[in-house]
Each structure stands twice: as structure tokens, then as C-alpha cells.
mmCIF file of C-alpha atoms in Angstrom:
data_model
loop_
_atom_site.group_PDB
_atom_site.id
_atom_site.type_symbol
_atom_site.label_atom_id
_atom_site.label_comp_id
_atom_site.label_asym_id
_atom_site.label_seq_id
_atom_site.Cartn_x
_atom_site.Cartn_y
_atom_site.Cartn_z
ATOM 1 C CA UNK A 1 1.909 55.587 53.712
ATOM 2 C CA UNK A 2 4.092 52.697 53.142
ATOM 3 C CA UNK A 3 1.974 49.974 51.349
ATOM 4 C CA UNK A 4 1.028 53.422 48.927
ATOM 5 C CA UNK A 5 5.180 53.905 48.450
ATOM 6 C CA UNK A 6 4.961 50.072 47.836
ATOM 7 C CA UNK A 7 2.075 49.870 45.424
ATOM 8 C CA UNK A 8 3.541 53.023 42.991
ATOM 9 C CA UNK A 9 6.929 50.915 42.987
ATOM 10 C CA UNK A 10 5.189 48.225 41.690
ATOM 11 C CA UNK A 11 3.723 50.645 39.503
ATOM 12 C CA UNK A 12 6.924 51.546 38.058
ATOM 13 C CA UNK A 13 7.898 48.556 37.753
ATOM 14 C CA UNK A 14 5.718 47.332 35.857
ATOM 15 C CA UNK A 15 5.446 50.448 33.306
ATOM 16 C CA UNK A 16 9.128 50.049 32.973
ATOM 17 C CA UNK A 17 8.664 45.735 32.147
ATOM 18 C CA UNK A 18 5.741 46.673 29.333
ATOM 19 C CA UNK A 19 8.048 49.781 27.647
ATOM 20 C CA UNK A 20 10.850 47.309 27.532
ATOM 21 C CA UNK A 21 8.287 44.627 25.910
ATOM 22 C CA UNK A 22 7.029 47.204 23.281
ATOM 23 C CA UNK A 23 9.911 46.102 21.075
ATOM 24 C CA UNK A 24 9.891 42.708 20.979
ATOM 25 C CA UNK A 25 5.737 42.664 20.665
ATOM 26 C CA UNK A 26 5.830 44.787 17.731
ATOM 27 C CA UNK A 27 8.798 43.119 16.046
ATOM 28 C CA UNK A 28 6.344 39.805 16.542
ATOM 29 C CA UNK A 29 3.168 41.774 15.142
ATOM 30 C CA UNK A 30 5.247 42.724 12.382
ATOM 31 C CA UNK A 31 6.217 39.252 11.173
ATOM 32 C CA UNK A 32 3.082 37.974 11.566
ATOM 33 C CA UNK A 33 1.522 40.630 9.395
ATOM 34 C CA UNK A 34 4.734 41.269 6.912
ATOM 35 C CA UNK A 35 3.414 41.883 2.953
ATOM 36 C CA UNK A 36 3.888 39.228 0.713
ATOM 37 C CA UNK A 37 5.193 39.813 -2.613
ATOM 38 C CA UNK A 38 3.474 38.607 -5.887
ATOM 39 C CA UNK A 39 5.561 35.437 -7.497
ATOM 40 C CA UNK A 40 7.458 36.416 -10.430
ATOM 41 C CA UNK A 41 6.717 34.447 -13.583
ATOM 42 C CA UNK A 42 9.762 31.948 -13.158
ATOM 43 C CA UNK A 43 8.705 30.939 -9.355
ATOM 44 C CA UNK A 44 4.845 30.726 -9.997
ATOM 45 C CA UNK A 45 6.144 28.318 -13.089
ATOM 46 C CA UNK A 46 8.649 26.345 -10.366
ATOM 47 C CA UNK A 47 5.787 26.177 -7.976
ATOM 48 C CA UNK A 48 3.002 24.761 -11.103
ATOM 49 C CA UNK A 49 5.696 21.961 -11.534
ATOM 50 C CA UNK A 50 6.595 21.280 -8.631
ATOM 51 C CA UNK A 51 2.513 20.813 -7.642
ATOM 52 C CA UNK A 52 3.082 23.123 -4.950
ATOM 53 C CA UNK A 53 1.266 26.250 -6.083
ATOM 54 C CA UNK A 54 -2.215 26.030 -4.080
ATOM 55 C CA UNK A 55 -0.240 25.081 -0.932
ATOM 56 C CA UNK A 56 1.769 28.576 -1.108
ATOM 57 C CA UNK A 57 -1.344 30.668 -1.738
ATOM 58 C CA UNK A 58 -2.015 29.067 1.489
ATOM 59 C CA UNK A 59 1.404 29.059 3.241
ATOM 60 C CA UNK A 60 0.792 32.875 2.398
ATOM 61 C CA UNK A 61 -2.312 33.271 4.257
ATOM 62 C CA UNK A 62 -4.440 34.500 1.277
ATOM 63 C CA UNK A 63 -2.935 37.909 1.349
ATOM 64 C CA UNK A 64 -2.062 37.583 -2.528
ATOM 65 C CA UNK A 65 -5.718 36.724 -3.866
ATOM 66 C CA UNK A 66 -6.914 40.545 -5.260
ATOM 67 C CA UNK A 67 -3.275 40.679 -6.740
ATOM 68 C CA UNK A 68 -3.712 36.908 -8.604
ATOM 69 C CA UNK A 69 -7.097 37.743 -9.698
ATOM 70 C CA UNK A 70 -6.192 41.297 -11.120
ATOM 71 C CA UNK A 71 -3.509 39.437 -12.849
ATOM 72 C CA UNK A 72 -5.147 37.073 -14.135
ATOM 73 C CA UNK A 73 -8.810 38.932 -15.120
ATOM 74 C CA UNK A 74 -7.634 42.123 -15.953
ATOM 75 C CA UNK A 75 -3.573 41.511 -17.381
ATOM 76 C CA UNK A 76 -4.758 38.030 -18.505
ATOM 77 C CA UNK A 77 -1.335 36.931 -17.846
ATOM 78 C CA UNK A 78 -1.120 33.124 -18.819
ATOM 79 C CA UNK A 79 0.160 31.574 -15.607
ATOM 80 C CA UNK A 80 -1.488 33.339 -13.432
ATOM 81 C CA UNK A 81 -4.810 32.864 -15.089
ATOM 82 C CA UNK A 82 -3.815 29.413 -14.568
ATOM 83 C CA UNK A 83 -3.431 29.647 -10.665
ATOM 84 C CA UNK A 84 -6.640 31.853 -10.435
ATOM 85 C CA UNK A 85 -8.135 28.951 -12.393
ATOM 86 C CA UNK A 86 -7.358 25.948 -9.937
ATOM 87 C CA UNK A 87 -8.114 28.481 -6.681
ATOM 88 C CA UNK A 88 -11.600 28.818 -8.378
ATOM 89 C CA UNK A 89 -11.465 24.899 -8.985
ATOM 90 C CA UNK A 90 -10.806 24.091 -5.400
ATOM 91 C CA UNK A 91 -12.307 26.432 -3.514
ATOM 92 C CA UNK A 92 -8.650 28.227 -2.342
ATOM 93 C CA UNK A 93 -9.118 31.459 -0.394
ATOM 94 C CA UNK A 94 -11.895 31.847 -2.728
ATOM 95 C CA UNK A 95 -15.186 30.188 -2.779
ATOM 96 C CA UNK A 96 -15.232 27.380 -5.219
ATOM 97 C CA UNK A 97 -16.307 28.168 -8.928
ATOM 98 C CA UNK A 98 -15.272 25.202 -11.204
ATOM 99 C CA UNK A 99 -17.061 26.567 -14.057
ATOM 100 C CA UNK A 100 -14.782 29.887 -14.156
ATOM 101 C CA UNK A 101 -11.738 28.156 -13.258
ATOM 102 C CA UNK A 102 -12.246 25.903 -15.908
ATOM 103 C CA UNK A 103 -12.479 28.853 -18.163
ATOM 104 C CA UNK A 104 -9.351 30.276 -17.159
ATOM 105 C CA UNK A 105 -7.583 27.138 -17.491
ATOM 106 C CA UNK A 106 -8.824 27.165 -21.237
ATOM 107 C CA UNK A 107 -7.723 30.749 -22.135
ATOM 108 C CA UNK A 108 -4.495 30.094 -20.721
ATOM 109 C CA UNK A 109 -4.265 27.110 -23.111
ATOM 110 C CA UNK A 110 -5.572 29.376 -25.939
ATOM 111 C CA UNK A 111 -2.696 31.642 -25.092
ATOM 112 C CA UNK A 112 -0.315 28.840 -25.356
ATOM 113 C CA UNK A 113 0.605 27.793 -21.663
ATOM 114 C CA UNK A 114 1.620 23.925 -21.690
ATOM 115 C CA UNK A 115 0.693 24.101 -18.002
ATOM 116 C CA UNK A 116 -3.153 24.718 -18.315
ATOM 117 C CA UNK A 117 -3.096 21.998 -21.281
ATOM 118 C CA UNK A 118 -1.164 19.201 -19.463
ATOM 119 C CA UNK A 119 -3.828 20.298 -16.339
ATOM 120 C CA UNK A 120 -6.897 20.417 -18.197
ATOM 121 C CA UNK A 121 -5.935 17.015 -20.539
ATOM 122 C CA UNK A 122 -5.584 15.541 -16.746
ATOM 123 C CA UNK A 123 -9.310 16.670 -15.790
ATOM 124 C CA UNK A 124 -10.439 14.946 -19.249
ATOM 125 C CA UNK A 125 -8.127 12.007 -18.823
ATOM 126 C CA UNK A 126 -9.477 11.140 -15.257
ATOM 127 C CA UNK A 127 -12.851 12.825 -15.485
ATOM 128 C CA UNK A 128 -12.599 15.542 -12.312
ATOM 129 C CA UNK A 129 -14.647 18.150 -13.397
ATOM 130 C CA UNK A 130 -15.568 17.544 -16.769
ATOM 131 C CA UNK A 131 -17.214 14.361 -18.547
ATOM 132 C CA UNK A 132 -13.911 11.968 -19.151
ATOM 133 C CA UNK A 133 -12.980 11.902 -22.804
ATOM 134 C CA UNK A 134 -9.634 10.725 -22.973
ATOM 135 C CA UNK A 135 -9.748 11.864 -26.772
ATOM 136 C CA UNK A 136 -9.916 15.090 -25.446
ATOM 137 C CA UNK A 137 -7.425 14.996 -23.553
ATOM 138 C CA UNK A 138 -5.157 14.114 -26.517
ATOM 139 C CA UNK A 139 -6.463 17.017 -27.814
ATOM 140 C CA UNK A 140 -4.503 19.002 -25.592
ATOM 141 C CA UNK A 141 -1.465 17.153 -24.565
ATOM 142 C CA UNK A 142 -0.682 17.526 -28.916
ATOM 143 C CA UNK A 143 0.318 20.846 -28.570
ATOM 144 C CA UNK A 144 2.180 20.603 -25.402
ATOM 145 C CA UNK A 145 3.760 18.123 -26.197
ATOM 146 C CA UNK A 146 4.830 19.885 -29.293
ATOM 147 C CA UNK A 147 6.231 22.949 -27.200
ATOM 148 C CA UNK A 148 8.463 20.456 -25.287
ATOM 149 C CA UNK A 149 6.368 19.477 -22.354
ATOM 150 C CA UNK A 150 7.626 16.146 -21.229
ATOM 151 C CA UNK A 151 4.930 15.129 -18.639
ATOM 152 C CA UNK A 152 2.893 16.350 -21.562
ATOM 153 C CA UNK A 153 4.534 13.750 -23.460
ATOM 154 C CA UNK A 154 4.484 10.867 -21.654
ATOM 155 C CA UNK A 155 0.967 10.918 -20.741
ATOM 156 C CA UNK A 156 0.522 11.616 -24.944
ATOM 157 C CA UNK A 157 2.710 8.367 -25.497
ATOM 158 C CA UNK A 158 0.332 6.198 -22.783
ATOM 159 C CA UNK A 159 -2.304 7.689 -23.627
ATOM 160 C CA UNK A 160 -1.789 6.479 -27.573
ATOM 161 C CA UNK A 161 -0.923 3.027 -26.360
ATOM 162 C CA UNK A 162 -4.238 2.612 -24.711
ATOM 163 C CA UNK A 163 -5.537 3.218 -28.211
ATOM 164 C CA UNK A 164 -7.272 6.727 -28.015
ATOM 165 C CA UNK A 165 -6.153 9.534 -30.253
ATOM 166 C CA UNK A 166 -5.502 9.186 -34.752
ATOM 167 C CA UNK A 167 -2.917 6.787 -35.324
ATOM 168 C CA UNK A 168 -1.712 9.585 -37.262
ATOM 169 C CA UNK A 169 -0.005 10.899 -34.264
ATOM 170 C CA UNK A 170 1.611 8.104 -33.171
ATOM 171 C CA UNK A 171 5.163 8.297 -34.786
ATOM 172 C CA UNK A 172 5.939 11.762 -33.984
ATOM 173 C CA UNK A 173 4.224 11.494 -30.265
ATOM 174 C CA UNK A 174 7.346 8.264 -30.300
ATOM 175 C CA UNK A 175 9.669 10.107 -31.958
ATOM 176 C CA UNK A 176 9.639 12.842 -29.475
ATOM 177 C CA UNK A 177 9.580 10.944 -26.342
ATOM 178 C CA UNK A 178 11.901 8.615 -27.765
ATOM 179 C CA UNK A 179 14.624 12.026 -28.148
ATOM 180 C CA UNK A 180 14.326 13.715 -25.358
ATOM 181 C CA UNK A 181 16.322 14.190 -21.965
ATOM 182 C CA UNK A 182 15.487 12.875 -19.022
ATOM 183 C CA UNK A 183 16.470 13.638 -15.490
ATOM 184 C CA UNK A 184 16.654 10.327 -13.604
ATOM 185 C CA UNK A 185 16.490 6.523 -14.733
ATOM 186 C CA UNK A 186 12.770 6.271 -12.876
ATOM 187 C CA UNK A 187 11.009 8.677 -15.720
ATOM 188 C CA UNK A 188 13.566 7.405 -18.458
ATOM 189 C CA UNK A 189 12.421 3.444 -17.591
ATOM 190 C CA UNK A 190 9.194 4.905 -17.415
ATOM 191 C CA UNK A 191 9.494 6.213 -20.752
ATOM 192 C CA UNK A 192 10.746 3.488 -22.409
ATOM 193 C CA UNK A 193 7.971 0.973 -20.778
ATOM 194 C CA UNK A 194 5.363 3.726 -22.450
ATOM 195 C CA UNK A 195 7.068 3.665 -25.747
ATOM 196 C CA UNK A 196 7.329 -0.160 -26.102
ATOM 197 C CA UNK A 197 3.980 -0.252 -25.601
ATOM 198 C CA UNK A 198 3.495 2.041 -28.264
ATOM 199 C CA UNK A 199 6.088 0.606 -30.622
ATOM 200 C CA UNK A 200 3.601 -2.707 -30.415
ATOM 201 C CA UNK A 201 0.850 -0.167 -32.481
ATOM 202 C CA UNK A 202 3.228 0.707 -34.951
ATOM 203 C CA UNK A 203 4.531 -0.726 -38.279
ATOM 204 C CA UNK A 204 8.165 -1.953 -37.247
ATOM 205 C CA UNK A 205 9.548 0.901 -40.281
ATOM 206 C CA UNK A 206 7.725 3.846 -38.816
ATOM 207 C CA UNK A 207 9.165 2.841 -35.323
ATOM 208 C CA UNK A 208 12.958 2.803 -37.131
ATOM 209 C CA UNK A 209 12.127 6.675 -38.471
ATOM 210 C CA UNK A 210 10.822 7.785 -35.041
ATOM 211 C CA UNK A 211 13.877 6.503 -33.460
ATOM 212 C CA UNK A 212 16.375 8.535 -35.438
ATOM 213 C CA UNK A 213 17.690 11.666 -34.461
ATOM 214 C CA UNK A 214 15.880 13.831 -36.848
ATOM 215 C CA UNK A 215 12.223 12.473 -38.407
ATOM 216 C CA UNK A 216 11.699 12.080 -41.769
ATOM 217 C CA UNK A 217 8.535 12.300 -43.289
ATOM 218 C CA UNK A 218 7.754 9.482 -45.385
#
């Protein structure tokens, strides 16, 4: 009679131990598990620039993919068309389909993102994915560079003083460069070694009309 009193106290005891554990287990199940919510346009753009958008698709554990796709295939919303794009490219969450990311990355140049231009001139500049045609890749960079881009500029500007591209181009790719603002004296010195080298392509007058504030067409 007494190891039975002694095994239902243990009994108890333990009942009582799990129902005060309940809590703190399902407050852990529920972190682990919490929703995600889809990036708004201005931190998807934060995370393209920053380089950093595959690694939070993955930081999220995938939950967002049928949200990114629907965005992307069915509102054929520029950015995200652009991060369905390189998931497709890479093989994130998704199995790897260069040939539709590519796509994507195309229509959201045709619907003006400087993002899937700067990316895709970088797959033509360096040759991942595509044949390398560095004349392609000027191709694209023109227009974002145009919009204000300035990565898409500076690769433009080197790109011209390795020789590929119209010379055509070559004083307003210097005269924008040459204008803009730049955050920190690393990509201004960088800037300035791209545009010498450019300057060295260029008649010595056209150089003295990129350089001024406003350009004037000959």
C-alpha cells in the first residue's frame, strides 16, 4: 500500500511539472513556427543592394516562396520578379531553373528596374549564365545608368575604358560619373581612377564639356 501511495505521488508530480511546462513549450513552438511577412518594396530594394536578398529568403526558412512567386508571375511586380529570378538562378528554396530566372530578370529590365539591368549586364560582363559579351552588357548598364544607378555607372565608365561599347557614349557615361555623389572616398577614388582612364579615350574638349555641371551638346 505504501510504494502504490508513493508511485501516484510521483504521478502527480510529474503531471503537475509537464502542465507547468505547457507554457514555455508552446511559447518555443510558436517562435519557431511564427509567419513571416512579405518584404515591402523599400526593404526587398535595401536587401538587392545590400547583396543580401537570397540569404533572407533563407534566414526565413523558405516560408515566403508561393508569396514571391505569386508576386512576381501573377502581379509581375518588378522587384520581386527580380528575386524570383535569382532563386530560379541559384537553385534557392526552389529547384534551379536559370533559363526562367533569366527571363524574369529581363522583364524586370523591360519594366524599367535598374536592379535586374545592373544584374543581368554582370552575367554578360563575367559570362555566368549566358555567353560573355561585354557589349551586351553595355547594353544594359545605358539605361541604368541613365536612371541614376551609380554601380550601374561605374561599371559603364570601366567598362568604356576597356574599349567595348560606341564611343558615342563615352562623354555622357563621363559626364555622369564625373557629377554625381558619392558616399565614401573608396568609391569616389575609385571613380576617378575609372574616369581617368576614360578621359585617356577622349578628345581633351569633350572631356572639358563632360566635366561641367550641366552638358552641352556640341
Amino acid at each position: 500500500m505504501q510504494v502504490f501511495t508513493l508511485l501516484s505521488l510521483r504521478v502527480v508530480m510529474l503531471r503537475t511539472a509537464l502542465v507547468a511546462l505547457l507554457p514555455l513549450v508552446s511559447s518555443m513552438c510558436f517562435a519557431e513556427t511564427q509567419a513571416v511577412d512579405i518584404y515591402s518594396q523599400d526593404q526587398l530594394l535595401d536587401l538587392i543592394r545590400s547583396d543580401q536578398y537570397l540569404a533572407k529568403v533563407k534566414r526565413d526558412d523558405c516560408q515566403l516562396v508561393q508569396d514571391i512567386e505569386a508576386r512576381a508571375q501573377v502581379l509581375k511586380q518588378p522587384l520581386y520578379q527580380f528575386l524570383w529570378g535569382e532563386m530560379l538562378n541559384y537553385g534557392t528554396c526552389v529547384k534551379a531553373n536559370p533559363v526562367k530566372g533569366i527571363a524574369l530578370l529581363r522583364d524586370s529590365a523591360e519594366q524599367g528596374s535598374s536592379e535586374a539591368m545592373l544584374k543581368l549586364a554582370e552575367y554578360y560582363q563575367s559570362g555566368k549564365f549566358v555567353i560573355r559579351n561585354k557589349d551586351r552588357a553595355v547594353h544594359y548598364l545605358l539605361p541604368a545608368a541613365a536612371s541614376g544607378d551609380l554601380p550601374a555607372r561605374m561599371m559603364l565608365v570601366r567598362l568604356f575604358g576597356e574599349g567595348y561599347g560606341s564611343p558615342r557614349d563615352y562623354e555622357m557615361a563621363y559626364h555622369w560619373l564625373y557629377n554625381d555623389v558619392f558616399a565614401d572616398e573608396a568609391t569616389k577614388k575609385k571613380a576617378l581612377s575609372l574616369l581617368q582612364v576614360l578621359a585617356a579615350k577622349m578628345p581633351p574638349s569633350a572631356v572639358a564639356r563632360a566635366q561641367q555641371e550641366q552638358l552641352r551638346t556640341r
